[in-house]
PDB file of C-alpha atoms in Angstrom:
ATOM      1  CA  MET A   5      12.972   3.078  13.942  1.00 72.00           C
ATOM      2  CA  SER A   6      13.113   2.993  10.090  1.00 87.00           C
ATOM      3  CA  LEU A   7      11.269   0.062   8.515  1.00 93.00           C
ATOM      4  CA  ILE A   8      12.541   1.214   4.999  1.00 95.00           C
ATOM      5  CA  LYS A   9      15.323   3.588   4.071  1.00 95.00           C
ATOM      6  CA  CYS A  10      16.131   4.472   0.633  1.00 96.00           C
ATOM      7  CA  GLU A  11      19.461   6.260  -0.211  1.00 96.00           C
ATOM      8  CA  GLY A  12      20.404   7.474  -3.606  1.00 96.00           C
ATOM      9  CA  LEU A  13      17.757   5.325  -5.183  1.00 96.00           C
ATOM     10  CA  MET A  14      17.304   5.336  -8.874  1.00 95.00           C
ATOM     11  CA  ILE A  15      14.560   3.186 -10.412  1.00 94.00           C
ATOM     12  CA  GLY A  16      13.377   2.030 -13.847  1.00 92.00           C
ATOM     13  CA  TYR A  17      13.780  -0.872 -16.117  1.00 89.00           C
ATOM     14  CA  ASN A  18      16.367  -0.413 -18.954  1.00 83.00           C
ATOM     15  CA  ALA A  19      16.840   3.395 -18.110  1.00 88.00           C
ATOM     16  CA  PRO A  20      16.006   5.579 -15.147  1.00 89.00           C
ATOM     17  CA  ILE A  21      12.409   6.896 -14.715  1.00 90.00           C
ATOM     18  CA  LEU A  22      13.529   9.761 -12.698  1.00 86.00           C
ATOM     19  CA  ASN A  23      15.888  12.682 -13.359  1.00 81.00           C
ATOM     20  CA  GLN A  24      17.335  12.572  -9.727  1.00 86.00           C
ATOM     21  CA  SER A  25      17.900   9.946  -7.034  1.00 93.00           C
ATOM     22  CA  LEU A  26      15.600   9.261  -4.072  1.00 96.00           C
ATOM     23  CA  ASP A  27      16.408   9.633  -0.419  1.00 96.00           C
ATOM     24  CA  PHE A  28      13.407   8.892   2.090  1.00 96.00           C
ATOM     25  CA  SER A  29      12.695   6.750   5.053  1.00 96.00           C
ATOM     26  CA  VAL A  30       9.560   5.261   6.530  1.00 96.00           C
ATOM     27  CA  GLU A  31       9.325   4.781  10.265  1.00 94.00           C
ATOM     28  CA  GLU A  32       7.302   2.486  12.339  1.00 93.00           C
ATOM     29  CA  GLY A  33       3.675   3.494  12.243  1.00 95.00           C
ATOM     30  CA  ASP A  34       4.156   6.262   9.498  1.00 97.00           C
ATOM     31  CA  TYR A  35       1.784   6.923   6.778  1.00 97.00           C
ATOM     32  CA  LEU A  36       3.317   7.979   3.600  1.00 97.00           C
ATOM     33  CA  ILE A  37       1.599   9.057   0.306  1.00 96.00           C
ATOM     34  CA  ILE A  38       3.452   8.839  -2.849  1.00 96.00           C
ATOM     35  CA  VAL A  39       2.254  11.375  -5.435  1.00 94.00           C
ATOM     36  CA  GLY A  40       3.284  12.493  -8.910  1.00 90.00           C
ATOM     37  CA  GLU A  41       2.185  12.773 -12.511  1.00 87.00           C
ATOM     38  CA  ASN A  42       1.147   9.718 -14.512  1.00 87.00           C
ATOM     39  CA  GLY A  43       4.260   7.834 -15.563  1.00 88.00           C
ATOM     40  CA  ALA A  44       6.430   9.395 -12.865  1.00 89.00           C
ATOM     41  CA  GLY A  45       7.390   5.984 -11.664  1.00 93.00           C
ATOM     42  CA  LYS A  46       5.291   5.537  -8.545  1.00 94.00           C
ATOM     43  CA  SER A  47       4.373   2.004  -9.057  1.00 94.00           C
ATOM     44  CA  THR A  48       7.904   1.279 -10.268  1.00 95.00           C
ATOM     45  CA  LEU A  49       9.161   2.568  -6.979  1.00 96.00           C
ATOM     46  CA  MET A  50       6.729   0.530  -4.948  1.00 95.00           C
ATOM     47  CA  LYS A  51       7.865  -2.810  -6.857  1.00 94.00           C
ATOM     48  CA  THR A  52      11.521  -1.805  -6.211  1.00 95.00           C
ATOM     49  CA  MET A  53      10.944  -1.454  -2.498  1.00 94.00           C
ATOM     50  CA  LEU A  54       9.278  -4.922  -2.697  1.00 93.00           C
ATOM     51  CA  ARG A  55      12.271  -6.179  -4.515  1.00 93.00           C
ATOM     52  CA  LEU A  56      10.061  -7.367  -7.407  1.00 93.00           C
ATOM     53  CA  ILE A  57      12.484  -5.505  -9.704  1.00 93.00           C
ATOM     54  CA  PRO A  58      16.117  -4.282  -9.045  1.00 94.00           C
ATOM     55  CA  ALA A  59      17.167  -0.789  -8.282  1.00 94.00           C
ATOM     56  CA  LEU A  60      19.326   0.655 -10.920  1.00 95.00           C
ATOM     57  CA  SER A  61      21.483   2.287  -8.281  1.00 95.00           C
ATOM     58  CA  GLY A  62      21.432   3.248  -4.701  1.00 96.00           C
ATOM     59  CA  GLN A  63      20.180   1.161  -1.837  1.00 94.00           C
ATOM     60  CA  ILE A  64      17.207   0.011   0.071  1.00 95.00           C
ATOM     61  CA  SER A  65      17.663  -1.042   3.698  1.00 94.00           C
ATOM     62  CA  TYR A  66      15.188  -2.671   5.963  1.00 93.00           C
ATOM     63  CA  GLY A  67      14.874  -2.285   9.721  1.00 89.00           C
ATOM     64  CA  GLU A  68      15.996  -4.845  12.315  1.00 84.00           C
ATOM     65  CA  ASP A  69      14.022  -8.063  12.152  1.00 83.00           C
ATOM     66  CA  PHE A  70      12.114  -6.941   9.111  1.00 87.00           C
ATOM     67  CA  SER A  71      12.576  -7.737   5.473  1.00 85.00           C
ATOM     68  CA  ALA A  72      10.895  -7.291   2.072  1.00 85.00           C
ATOM     69  CA  ASN A  73       9.026 -10.527   2.332  1.00 84.00           C
ATOM     70  CA  GLU A  74       7.263  -9.273   5.486  1.00 88.00           C
ATOM     71  CA  ILE A  75       5.565  -6.323   3.626  1.00 93.00           C
ATOM     72  CA  GLY A  76       1.806  -6.680   2.770  1.00 94.00           C
ATOM     73  CA  TYR A  77       1.127  -5.460  -0.665  1.00 94.00           C
ATOM     74  CA  LEU A  78      -2.113  -4.446  -2.382  1.00 94.00           C
ATOM     75  CA  PRO A  79      -1.458  -3.905  -6.177  1.00 91.00           C
ATOM     76  CA  GLN A  80      -3.653  -2.279  -8.569  1.00 86.00           C
ATOM     77  CA  GLN A  81      -6.418  -4.497  -9.621  1.00 76.00           C
ATOM     78  CA  THR A  82      -6.918  -5.789 -13.248  1.00 68.00           C
ATOM     79  CA  VAL A  83     -10.142  -6.740 -14.784  1.00 62.00           C
ATOM     80  CA  VAL A  84      -9.027 -10.416 -14.668  1.00 54.00           C
ATOM     81  CA  GLN A  85      -8.134 -10.114 -10.907  1.00 69.00           C
ATOM     82  CA  LYS A  86     -11.664  -8.635 -10.310  1.00 75.00           C
ATOM     83  CA  ASP A  87     -13.285 -11.614 -11.895  1.00 77.00           C
ATOM     84  CA  PHE A  88     -11.370 -14.230  -9.857  1.00 78.00           C
ATOM     85  CA  PRO A  89     -13.592 -17.145  -9.039  1.00 82.00           C
ATOM     86  CA  ALA A  90     -12.144 -18.281  -5.666  1.00 91.00           C
ATOM     87  CA  ALA A  91     -13.851 -17.886  -2.456  1.00 95.00           C
ATOM     88  CA  VAL A  92     -13.099 -15.049  -0.083  1.00 96.00           C
ATOM     89  CA  LYS A  93     -11.360 -17.092   2.539  1.00 95.00           C
ATOM     90  CA  GLU A  94      -9.184 -18.759  -0.279  1.00 94.00           C
ATOM     91  CA  VAL A  95      -8.110 -15.356  -1.577  1.00 94.00           C
ATOM     92  CA  VAL A  96      -7.196 -14.145   2.035  1.00 95.00           C
ATOM     93  CA  LEU A  97      -5.410 -17.325   2.789  1.00 94.00           C
ATOM     94  CA  SER A  98      -3.186 -16.990  -0.250  1.00 90.00           C
ATOM     95  CA  GLY A  99      -1.646 -13.982   1.710  1.00 91.00           C
ATOM     96  CA  CYS A 100      -0.052 -16.476   4.030  1.00 88.00           C
ATOM     97  CA  GLN A 101       2.204 -18.117   1.224  1.00 79.00           C
ATOM     98  CA  SER A 102       5.327 -16.390   2.465  1.00 72.00           C
ATOM     99  CA  LEU A 103       4.790 -17.962   5.894  1.00 65.00           C
ATOM    100  CA  ALA A 104       4.095 -21.379   4.258  1.00 56.00           C
ATOM    101  CA  GLY A 105       7.217 -21.353   2.196  1.00 62.00           C
ATOM    102  CA  MET A 106       7.568 -24.619   0.321  1.00 63.00           C
ATOM    103  CA  ARG A 107       4.847 -26.410   2.293  1.00 63.00           C
ATOM    104  CA  PRO A 108       2.237 -27.603  -0.102  1.00 70.00           C
ATOM    105  CA  PHE A 109      -0.489 -26.822   2.698  1.00 76.00           C
ATOM    106  CA  TYR A 110      -1.447 -24.055   5.084  1.00 80.00           C
ATOM    107  CA  SER A 111      -1.155 -24.673   8.929  1.00 89.00           C
ATOM    108  CA  LYS A 112      -3.902 -24.253  11.391  1.00 92.00           C
ATOM    109  CA  ASP A 113      -2.253 -21.037  12.660  1.00 93.00           C
ATOM    110  CA  GLU A 114      -2.118 -19.661   8.976  1.00 92.00           C
ATOM    111  CA  LYS A 115      -5.780 -20.525   8.540  1.00 93.00           C
ATOM    112  CA  LYS A 116      -6.630 -18.849  11.825  1.00 95.00           C
ATOM    113  CA  LEU A 117      -4.616 -15.753  10.824  1.00 95.00           C
ATOM    114  CA  ALA A 118      -6.543 -15.509   7.542  1.00 95.00           C
ATOM    115  CA  MET A 119      -9.941 -15.639   9.297  1.00 96.00           C
ATOM    116  CA  ASP A 120      -8.911 -13.137  11.944  1.00 97.00           C
ATOM    117  CA  ASN A 121      -8.005 -10.701   9.209  1.00 96.00           C
ATOM    118  CA  ILE A 122     -11.333 -11.325   7.347  1.00 97.00           C
ATOM    119  CA  LYS A 123     -13.070 -10.486  10.539  1.00 96.00           C
ATOM    120  CA  ARG A 124     -10.750  -7.392  11.092  1.00 95.00           C
ATOM    121  CA  MET A 125     -11.867  -6.101   7.644  1.00 95.00           C
ATOM    122  CA  GLY A 126     -15.648  -6.690   8.502  1.00 95.00           C
ATOM    123  CA  MET A 127     -15.992  -9.565   5.782  1.00 96.00           C
ATOM    124  CA  GLU A 128     -16.736 -12.559   8.042  1.00 96.00           C
ATOM    125  CA  GLU A 129     -20.335 -13.206   6.594  1.00 97.00           C
ATOM    126  CA  TYR A 130     -18.824 -13.296   3.055  1.00 97.00           C
ATOM    127  CA  ALA A 131     -15.879 -15.708   3.811  1.00 96.00           C
ATOM    128  CA  ASN A 132     -17.488 -18.449   1.731  1.00 96.00           C
ATOM    129  CA  HIS A 133     -18.789 -16.040  -1.014  1.00 96.00           C
ATOM    130  CA  SER A 134     -17.221 -15.960  -4.356  1.00 95.00           C
ATOM    131  CA  TYR A 135     -14.756 -13.001  -4.600  1.00 94.00           C
ATOM    132  CA  ARG A 136     -15.919 -12.205  -8.065  1.00 92.00           C
ATOM    133  CA  ASN A 137     -19.531 -11.426  -6.858  1.00 94.00           C
ATOM    134  CA  LEU A 138     -18.610  -8.847  -4.385  1.00 95.00           C
ATOM    135  CA  SER A 139     -18.552  -5.032  -4.794  1.00 94.00           C
ATOM    136  CA  GLY A 140     -15.395  -3.169  -5.552  1.00 92.00           C
ATOM    137  CA  GLY A 141     -15.268  -1.825  -1.985  1.00 94.00           C
ATOM    138  CA  GLN A 142     -15.782  -5.395  -0.627  1.00 95.00           C
ATOM    139  CA  GLN A 143     -13.120  -6.788  -2.934  1.00 94.00           C
ATOM    140  CA  GLN A 144     -10.559  -4.220  -1.690  1.00 94.00           C
ATOM    141  CA  ARG A 145     -11.417  -5.115   1.939  1.00 96.00           C
ATOM    142  CA  VAL A 146     -10.654  -8.812   0.992  1.00 96.00           C
ATOM    143  CA  LEU A 147      -7.269  -7.690  -0.537  1.00 95.00           C
ATOM    144  CA  LEU A 148      -6.312  -5.695   2.550  1.00 96.00           C
ATOM    145  CA  ALA A 149      -7.090  -8.755   4.693  1.00 96.00           C
ATOM    146  CA  ARG A 150      -4.932 -10.771   2.350  1.00 95.00           C
ATOM    147  CA  ALA A 151      -2.131  -8.195   2.567  1.00 95.00           C
ATOM    148  CA  LEU A 152      -2.255  -8.152   6.395  1.00 95.00           C
ATOM    149  CA  CYS A 153      -1.600 -11.961   6.324  1.00 94.00           C
ATOM    150  CA  ALA A 154       1.863 -11.096   5.315  1.00 90.00           C
ATOM    151  CA  THR A 155       2.699  -8.298   7.763  1.00 92.00           C
ATOM    152  CA  ARG A 156       2.134  -6.790  11.299  1.00 88.00           C
ATOM    153  CA  LYS A 157       4.311  -3.750  10.449  1.00 93.00           C
ATOM    154  CA  LEU A 158       3.940  -2.466   6.860  1.00 96.00           C
ATOM    155  CA  LEU A 159       1.321  -2.184   4.015  1.00 97.00           C
ATOM    156  CA  LEU A 160       2.190  -1.041   0.491  1.00 97.00           C
ATOM    157  CA  LEU A 161      -1.086   0.084  -1.272  1.00 96.00           C
ATOM    158  CA  ASP A 162      -1.023   0.925  -4.942  1.00 95.00           C
ATOM    159  CA  GLU A 163      -4.187   3.130  -5.690  1.00 93.00           C
ATOM    160  CA  PRO A 164      -6.408   1.201  -3.298  1.00 93.00           C
ATOM    161  CA  VAL A 165      -9.595   3.373  -3.752  1.00 91.00           C
ATOM    162  CA  ALA A 166      -9.305   3.618  -7.655  1.00 88.00           C
ATOM    163  CA  GLY A 167     -12.730   3.049  -9.295  1.00 87.00           C
ATOM    164  CA  LEU A 168     -14.756   3.041  -5.936  1.00 90.00           C
ATOM    165  CA  ASP A 169     -17.811   5.099  -5.344  1.00 91.00           C
ATOM    166  CA  PRO A 170     -17.483   8.044  -2.997  1.00 91.00           C
ATOM    167  CA  SER A 171     -19.103   6.040  -0.029  1.00 93.00           C
ATOM    168  CA  ALA A 172     -16.710   2.966  -0.462  1.00 92.00           C
ATOM    169  CA  MET A 173     -13.699   5.228  -0.990  1.00 91.00           C
ATOM    170  CA  SER A 174     -14.414   7.067   2.328  1.00 92.00           C
ATOM    171  CA  GLU A 175     -14.987   3.670   4.156  1.00 94.00           C
ATOM    172  CA  LEU A 176     -11.649   2.385   2.915  1.00 94.00           C
ATOM    173  CA  TYR A 177      -9.810   5.527   3.756  1.00 94.00           C
ATOM    174  CA  GLU A 178     -11.155   5.158   7.381  1.00 94.00           C
ATOM    175  CA  LEU A 179     -10.426   1.411   7.518  1.00 95.00           C
ATOM    176  CA  ILE A 180      -6.879   2.096   6.470  1.00 95.00           C
ATOM    177  CA  LYS A 181      -6.573   4.933   8.977  1.00 95.00           C
ATOM    178  CA  SER A 182      -7.696   2.599  11.715  1.00 96.00           C
ATOM    179  CA  LEU A 183      -5.000   0.140  10.712  1.00 96.00           C
ATOM    180  CA  ASN A 184      -2.400   3.032  10.883  1.00 96.00           C
ATOM    181  CA  ASP A 185      -3.824   3.873  14.307  1.00 96.00           C
ATOM    182  CA  GLU A 186      -3.050   0.280  15.516  1.00 95.00           C
ATOM    183  CA  GLY A 187       0.540   0.793  14.471  1.00 94.00           C
ATOM    184  CA  VAL A 188       0.612  -0.508  11.006  1.00 95.00           C
ATOM    185  CA  GLY A 189       2.770   1.580   8.744  1.00 96.00           C
ATOM    186  CA  ILE A 190       1.181   2.770   5.451  1.00 97.00           C
ATOM    187  CA  ILE A 191       2.750   3.588   2.118  1.00 97.00           C
ATOM    188  CA  MET A 192       0.032   4.500  -0.394  1.00 96.00           C
ATOM    189  CA  ILE A 193      -0.017   5.634  -3.960  1.00 95.00           C
ATOM    190  CA  SER A 194      -2.858   7.809  -4.639  1.00 88.00           C
ATOM    191  CA  HIS A 195      -4.174  10.294  -7.308  1.00 82.00           C
ATOM    192  CA  ASP A 196      -6.989  11.240  -4.864  1.00 81.00           C
ATOM    193  CA  VAL A 197      -4.597  13.740  -3.116  1.00 80.00           C
ATOM    194  CA  GLN A 198      -7.281  15.939  -1.811  1.00 79.00           C
ATOM    195  CA  GLU A 199      -8.612  13.237   0.426  1.00 83.00           C
ATOM    196  CA  ALA A 200      -5.357  11.376   1.011  1.00 83.00           C
ATOM    197  CA  PHE A 201      -3.708  14.398   2.465  1.00 87.00           C
ATOM    198  CA  ASN A 202      -6.235  14.364   5.240  1.00 90.00           C
ATOM    199  CA  TYR A 203      -4.645  11.061   6.623  1.00 93.00           C
ATOM    200  CA  ALA A 204      -0.922  11.044   5.596  1.00 95.00           C
ATOM    201  CA  LYS A 205       1.962  12.077   7.786  1.00 96.00           C
ATOM    202  CA  HIS A 206       4.467  12.379   5.234  1.00 97.00           C
ATOM    203  CA  VAL A 207       4.473  12.895   1.330  1.00 96.00           C
ATOM    204  CA  LEU A 208       6.883  11.825  -1.427  1.00 96.00           C
ATOM    205  CA  HIS A 209       6.400  13.464  -4.642  1.00 94.00           C
ATOM    206  CA  VAL A 210       8.271  11.869  -7.597  1.00 93.00           C
ATOM    207  CA  GLY A 211       8.715  13.226 -11.112  1.00 89.00           C
ATOM    208  CA  ASP A 212      10.695  16.158 -12.656  1.00 86.00           C
ATOM    209  CA  LYS A 213      10.727  17.532  -9.093  1.00 89.00           C
ATOM    210  CA  VAL A 214      11.296  15.388  -5.972  1.00 92.00           C
ATOM    211  CA  PHE A 215      10.000  16.244  -2.410  1.00 94.00           C
ATOM    212  CA  PHE A 216      10.069  14.241   0.785  1.00 96.00           C
ATOM    213  CA  GLY A 217       8.693  15.779   3.983  1.00 96.00           C
ATOM    214  CA  THR A 218       5.655  16.143   6.242  1.00 96.00           C
ATOM    215  CA  THR A 219       2.428  16.683   4.823  1.00 94.00           C
ATOM    216  CA  LYS A 220       2.185  20.195   6.128  1.00 94.00           C
ATOM    217  CA  GLU A 221       5.651  21.003   4.650  1.00 95.00           C
ATOM    218  CA  TYR A 222       4.316  19.749   1.303  1.00 93.00           C
ATOM    219  CA  MET A 223       0.997  21.542   1.324  1.00 91.00           C
ATOM    220  CA  GLU A 224       2.999  24.756   1.874  1.00 92.00           C
ATOM    221  CA  SER A 225       5.311  24.121  -0.970  1.00 92.00           C
ATOM    222  CA  ASP A 226       5.246  25.554  -4.407  1.00 91.00           C
ATOM    223  CA  LEU A 227       5.214  22.017  -5.838  1.00 89.00           C
ATOM    224  CA  CYS A 228       1.991  21.257  -4.034  1.00 88.00           C
ATOM    225  CA  LYS A 229       0.429  24.501  -5.332  1.00 84.00           C
ATOM    226  CA  ARG A 230       1.174  23.410  -8.819  1.00 83.00           C
ATOM    227  CA  PHE A 231       0.228  19.729  -8.459  1.00 82.00           C
ATOM    228  CA  ALA A 232      -2.706  20.050  -6.054  1.00 75.00           C
ATOM    229  CA  PRO A 233      -4.244  23.536  -6.274  1.00 63.00           C
ATOM    230  CA  GLY A 234      -6.436  24.379  -3.180  1.00 59.00           C
ATOM    231  CA  LYS A 235      -4.294  22.335  -0.632  1.00 54.00           C
ATOM    232  CA  ASP A 236      -1.765  24.914  -0.099  1.00 50.00           C
ATOM    233  CA  GLY A 237      -1.723  25.138   3.796  1.00 45.00           C
ATOM    234  CA  GLU A 238      -5.339  25.852   4.111  1.00 43.00           C
TER     235      GLU A 238
END
């Protein structure tokens, strides 16, 4: 079953970013990587799927018993966010905000969900530590735990390994793969296509040329040969 289906989708703010509309879908348990040149509209597309900004045209439909506010989202981190002074458990608990609605407090079940996801990400011993004092890789684990508080079905990850050292990057990729193996759908923006292709099931390339298909089909395409030399069906 499709969790998200985009048909004739045009994205942008005052004017379209892309030269052509987008048609693609993401199934339950899928792993889609979104690639393209800088400025091609990858982050704008992700925000449109989350309904943070409106589509210029076309439509986005969600699967049965699934909606945009049930998507876990890990945006690109800013310098200010990396220096956030809250404790790890407070950062993760904030991911339950969509569940809490207008309530001014979190329930016992929501607090348990936050702690369960902290443990799931291997960050239990850091639950009371200040987020700002963690390493880059540890911070991304915390943000993944936060995103998981909002969803059981789909994560949208915008450059989750950006700025990490090779060891932390590899660990985060494996952690995301383990979530996908558990049935969580993944939509990831990445510039690290050489590594990301090892995990993705489908590829969406946006820019002057648009491609949507399996990773194997993309790696055998002329577009891949131009964009990611060395990954052409090896």
